[in-house]
Structures are given as C-alpha cells and as structure tokens.
PDB file of C-alpha atoms in Angstrom:
ATOM      1  CA  UNK A 555      13.996  72.529-178.325  1.00 39.00           C
ATOM      2  CA  UNK A 556      16.031  69.524-179.433  1.00 40.00           C
ATOM      3  CA  UNK A 557      16.554  66.656-176.996  1.00 39.00           C
ATOM      4  CA  UNK A 558      19.681  64.515-177.393  1.00 40.00           C
ATOM      5  CA  UNK A 559      19.882  61.310-175.415  1.00 43.00           C
ATOM      6  CA  UNK A 560      23.592  60.872-174.601  1.00 43.00           C
ATOM      7  CA  UNK A 561      23.096  57.155-174.032  1.00 44.00           C
ATOM      8  CA  UNK A 562      21.614  56.650-177.485  1.00 45.00           C
ATOM      9  CA  UNK A 563      24.617  58.401-179.031  1.00 45.00           C
ATOM     10  CA  UNK A 564      26.975  56.309-176.908  1.00 44.00           C
ATOM     11  CA  UNK A 565      25.179  53.124-178.002  1.00 47.00           C
ATOM     12  CA  UNK A 566      25.412  54.185-181.663  1.00 47.00           C
ATOM     13  CA  UNK A 567      29.153  54.825-181.391  1.00 45.00           C
ATOM     14  CA  UNK A 568      29.827  51.611-179.482  1.00 46.00           C
ATOM     15  CA  UNK A 569      27.725  49.522-181.868  1.00 46.00           C
ATOM     16  CA  UNK A 570      30.416  49.919-184.524  1.00 46.00           C
ATOM     17  CA  UNK A 571      33.186  48.769-182.186  1.00 48.00           C
ATOM     18  CA  UNK A 572      31.378  46.007-180.341  1.00 48.00           C
ATOM     19  CA  UNK A 573      28.276  45.254-182.354  1.00 52.00           C
ATOM     20  CA  UNK A 574      26.396  41.996-182.471  1.00 50.00           C
ATOM     21  CA  UNK A 575      28.594  39.058-183.346  1.00 58.00           C
ATOM     22  CA  UNK A 576      31.844  40.452-181.992  1.00 73.00           C
ATOM     23  CA  UNK A 577      33.788  38.595-179.354  1.00 86.00           C
ATOM     24  CA  UNK A 578      35.181  40.930-176.718  1.00 92.00           C
ATOM     25  CA  UNK A 579      38.697  39.842-175.822  1.00 92.00           C
ATOM     26  CA  UNK A 580      41.575  40.627-173.505  1.00 94.00           C
ATOM     27  CA  UNK A 581      45.224  39.830-174.247  1.00 93.00           C
ATOM     28  CA  UNK A 582      48.032  40.023-171.739  1.00 92.00           C
ATOM     29  CA  UNK A 583      51.621  38.819-171.426  1.00 91.00           C
ATOM     30  CA  UNK A 584      53.343  37.353-168.406  1.00 91.00           C
ATOM     31  CA  UNK A 585      56.912  36.018-168.398  1.00 86.00           C
ATOM     32  CA  UNK A 586      56.927  35.851-172.189  1.00 84.00           C
ATOM     33  CA  UNK A 587      53.756  33.774-172.482  1.00 90.00           C
ATOM     34  CA  UNK A 588      50.475  35.223-173.760  1.00 93.00           C
ATOM     35  CA  UNK A 589      46.924  34.769-172.506  1.00 95.00           C
ATOM     36  CA  UNK A 590      43.948  35.580-174.721  1.00 95.00           C
ATOM     37  CA  UNK A 591      40.457  35.575-173.210  1.00 96.00           C
ATOM     38  CA  UNK A 592      37.214  35.766-175.183  1.00 96.00           C
ATOM     39  CA  UNK A 593      33.778  36.460-173.677  1.00 95.00           C
ATOM     40  CA  UNK A 594      31.442  33.837-175.143  1.00 93.00           C
ATOM     41  CA  UNK A 595      28.549  33.800-172.680  1.00 88.00           C
ATOM     42  CA  UNK A 596      25.797  31.393-173.607  1.00 85.00           C
ATOM     43  CA  UNK A 597      27.863  29.477-176.167  1.00 90.00           C
ATOM     44  CA  UNK A 598      27.943  25.681-175.825  1.00 91.00           C
ATOM     45  CA  UNK A 599      31.599  24.506-175.673  1.00 93.00           C
ATOM     46  CA  UNK A 600      30.827  22.025-178.471  1.00 94.00           C
ATOM     47  CA  UNK A 601      30.005  25.005-180.721  1.00 94.00           C
ATOM     48  CA  UNK A 602      33.463  26.590-180.335  1.00 96.00           C
ATOM     49  CA  UNK A 603      36.273  25.928-182.817  1.00 96.00           C
ATOM     50  CA  UNK A 604      39.869  27.029-182.254  1.00 96.00           C
ATOM     51  CA  UNK A 605      42.313  26.604-185.163  1.00 95.00           C
ATOM     52  CA  UNK A 606      45.717  27.888-186.254  1.00 95.00           C
ATOM     53  CA  UNK A 607      46.762  28.098-189.894  1.00 94.00           C
ATOM     54  CA  UNK A 608      49.709  30.094-191.270  1.00 91.00           C
ATOM     55  CA  UNK A 609      50.273  31.785-187.891  1.00 89.00           C
ATOM     56  CA  UNK A 610      46.639  32.964-187.700  1.00 92.00           C
ATOM     57  CA  UNK A 611      44.551  31.924-184.695  1.00 93.00           C
ATOM     58  CA  UNK A 612      40.859  31.668-185.564  1.00 94.00           C
ATOM     59  CA  UNK A 613      38.069  31.349-183.013  1.00 96.00           C
ATOM     60  CA  UNK A 614      34.723  30.386-184.528  1.00 95.00           C
ATOM     61  CA  UNK A 615      31.472  30.039-182.601  1.00 94.00           C
ATOM     62  CA  UNK A 616      27.972  29.119-183.629  1.00 90.00           C
ATOM     63  CA  UNK A 617      24.974  30.111-181.550  1.00 83.00           C
ATOM     64  CA  UNK A 618      21.786  28.239-182.362  1.00 78.00           C
ATOM     65  CA  UNK A 619      18.365  29.388-181.194  1.00 73.00           C
ATOM     66  CA  UNK A 620      15.247  27.329-180.758  1.00 70.00           C
ATOM     67  CA  UNK A 621      12.516  27.669-183.365  1.00 68.00           C
ATOM     68  CA  UNK A 622      10.760  30.986-182.734  1.00 73.00           C
ATOM     69  CA  UNK A 623       8.657  31.437-185.871  1.00 80.00           C
ATOM     70  CA  UNK A 624       5.477  32.186-183.902  1.00 85.00           C
ATOM     71  CA  UNK A 625       7.199  34.810-181.707  1.00 84.00           C
ATOM     72  CA  UNK A 626       6.747  38.569-182.027  1.00 87.00           C
ATOM     73  CA  UNK A 627      10.216  39.892-181.120  1.00 81.00           C
ATOM     74  CA  UNK A 628      10.277  43.141-179.149  1.00 86.00           C
ATOM     75  CA  UNK A 629      14.068  43.272-178.724  1.00 85.00           C
ATOM     76  CA  UNK A 630      16.604  40.841-180.147  1.00 78.00           C
ATOM     77  CA  UNK A 631      20.174  41.966-179.505  1.00 78.00           C
ATOM     78  CA  UNK A 632      21.904  38.662-178.812  1.00 76.00           C
ATOM     79  CA  UNK A 633      23.492  37.491-182.040  1.00 75.00           C
ATOM     80  CA  UNK A 634      22.799  34.098-183.531  1.00 79.00           C
ATOM     81  CA  UNK A 635      24.552  32.241-186.299  1.00 84.00           C
ATOM     82  CA  UNK A 636      28.248  31.770-187.017  1.00 89.00           C
ATOM     83  CA  UNK A 637      30.859  34.325-185.926  1.00 90.00           C
ATOM     84  CA  UNK A 638      34.650  34.289-185.961  1.00 92.00           C
ATOM     85  CA  UNK A 639      37.610  36.354-184.852  1.00 93.00           C
ATOM     86  CA  UNK A 640      41.209  36.087-186.028  1.00 92.00           C
ATOM     87  CA  UNK A 641      44.537  37.048-184.485  1.00 91.00           C
ATOM     88  CA  UNK A 642      47.879  36.991-186.286  1.00 92.00           C
ATOM     89  CA  UNK A 643      50.458  35.243-184.098  1.00 90.00           C
ATOM     90  CA  UNK A 644      54.104  36.205-183.914  1.00 88.00           C
ATOM     91  CA  UNK A 645      56.552  33.550-185.134  1.00 87.00           C
ATOM     92  CA  UNK A 646      58.160  33.641-181.699  1.00 88.00           C
ATOM     93  CA  UNK A 647      55.031  32.013-180.249  1.00 90.00           C
ATOM     94  CA  UNK A 648      54.706  28.227-180.032  1.00 91.00           C
ATOM     95  CA  UNK A 649      51.235  27.666-181.494  1.00 91.00           C
ATOM     96  CA  UNK A 650      51.687  23.868-181.332  1.00 92.00           C
ATOM     97  CA  UNK A 651      51.997  24.094-177.523  1.00 94.00           C
ATOM     98  CA  UNK A 652      48.864  26.239-177.176  1.00 95.00           C
ATOM     99  CA  UNK A 653      46.327  25.263-174.487  1.00 97.00           C
ATOM    100  CA  UNK A 654      42.692  26.324-174.201  1.00 97.00           C
ATOM    101  CA  UNK A 655      39.922  26.038-171.626  1.00 96.00           C
ATOM    102  CA  UNK A 656      36.316  27.208-171.382  1.00 96.00           C
ATOM    103  CA  UNK A 657      34.863  28.173-168.014  1.00 96.00           C
ATOM    104  CA  UNK A 658      31.833  30.287-167.087  1.00 95.00           C
ATOM    105  CA  UNK A 659      31.429  31.669-170.609  1.00 94.00           C
ATOM    106  CA  UNK A 660      35.085  32.656-171.014  1.00 96.00           C
ATOM    107  CA  UNK A 661      37.415  30.953-173.504  1.00 97.00           C
ATOM    108  CA  UNK A 662      41.021  31.244-172.274  1.00 97.00           C
ATOM    109  CA  UNK A 663      43.898  30.489-174.647  1.00 96.00           C
ATOM    110  CA  UNK A 664      47.477  30.235-173.351  1.00 96.00           C
ATOM    111  CA  UNK A 665      50.127  30.674-176.046  1.00 94.00           C
ATOM    112  CA  UNK A 666      53.703  30.083-174.858  1.00 93.00           C
ATOM    113  CA  UNK A 667      56.785  31.663-176.364  1.00 89.00           C
ATOM    114  CA  UNK A 668      59.142  29.263-178.166  1.00 85.00           C
ATOM    115  CA  UNK A 669      62.075  28.355-175.946  1.00 78.00           C
ATOM    116  CA  UNK A 670      64.563  29.526-178.576  1.00 78.00           C
ATOM    117  CA  UNK A 671      62.821  32.922-178.684  1.00 70.00           C
ATOM    118  CA  UNK A 672      63.052  33.516-174.933  1.00 69.00           C
ATOM    119  CA  UNK A 673      65.832  35.811-173.745  1.00 78.00           C
ATOM    120  CA  UNK A 674      68.882  34.213-172.196  1.00 78.00           C
ATOM    121  CA  UNK A 675      72.259  35.242-170.827  1.00 86.00           C
ATOM    122  CA  UNK A 676      75.625  34.250-172.247  1.00 86.00           C
ATOM    123  CA  UNK A 677      78.444  33.556-169.855  1.00 86.00           C
ATOM    124  CA  UNK A 678      81.613  35.475-170.669  1.00 84.00           C
ATOM    125  CA  UNK A 679      84.813  33.447-170.296  1.00 84.00           C
ATOM    126  CA  UNK A 680      87.885  35.227-168.959  1.00 87.00           C
ATOM    127  CA  UNK A 681      91.396  34.836-170.279  1.00 86.00           C
ATOM    128  CA  UNK A 682      90.325  32.200-172.820  1.00 85.00           C
ATOM    129  CA  UNK A 683      90.986  33.118-176.462  1.00 84.00           C
ATOM    130  CA  UNK A 684      88.253  32.200-178.927  1.00 82.00           C
ATOM    131  CA  UNK A 685      89.020  30.566-182.249  1.00 83.00           C
ATOM    132  CA  UNK A 686      87.001  29.248-185.145  1.00 84.00           C
ATOM    133  CA  UNK A 687      87.357  25.490-185.461  1.00 80.00           C
ATOM    134  CA  UNK A 688      87.778  24.139-188.982  1.00 65.00           C
TER     135      UNK A 688
END
C-alpha cells in the first residue's frame, strides 16, 4: 500500500512558486495610486534597497546570519544572502514621487499616478463656435 502525504505534495508544488528567497507581495490600486507591499520579516531596514531604473522598480534585500560553522543544522528554511524582485512600472506612474516605509517586517511602497495621466472631464461650451487660432 502506497502512502501519499498531501502536505508534502502541497509543499513541493508551493516551493516552486514561493521558495526560499522570494518576497511575497501584494499590489492594489486606490483612486489611481498603487500600493505594493512586500513581506520582509527579519530583514534589517538598512539591508533593504529600493531603486527605479528605466521604469523598473527593484527591491533588493540582504539577510546576514551570525557565524554558525560549529552548528549541526537540522532544518534551515529561512533564506540568507542577497535576493531581489523587480516590477515593471507603467509610464503613467510617477516613480519620482514614490514613497516607501518599513513597519513590522512589511515594506510598503506608494506609487502615485502622474497628474497628466489621471482622468479628467472637459467642460462643453454651448453656442460658442470653435476656431483654430493662427
């Protein structure tokens, strides 16, 4: 009789999507502005880098561990080293006005929409002919 542990299979499948070194994130939009949140539990804020180049937002983190040469590891799932994640930003977003904060292991990045990219209404004049001025 063959025994299949459904949790082991689930872990194997999920490892590919959210394996060590990945940064789980949420992205949502409200009133045309975008919020991106990254889970970075245990990362020192000084070890987080947030850059934008050619409309690509890059988050880079580095997790350093104390010297553990004389340790016999039984389980070591928390990633160490340097990890990054990139997001391509729409040209309608104002990357220069971006704001970021780090609180309780969550990096939050607010990316506003450029004013000229926000929808607006045009007033329609009545009984006024339009002409091109030379």
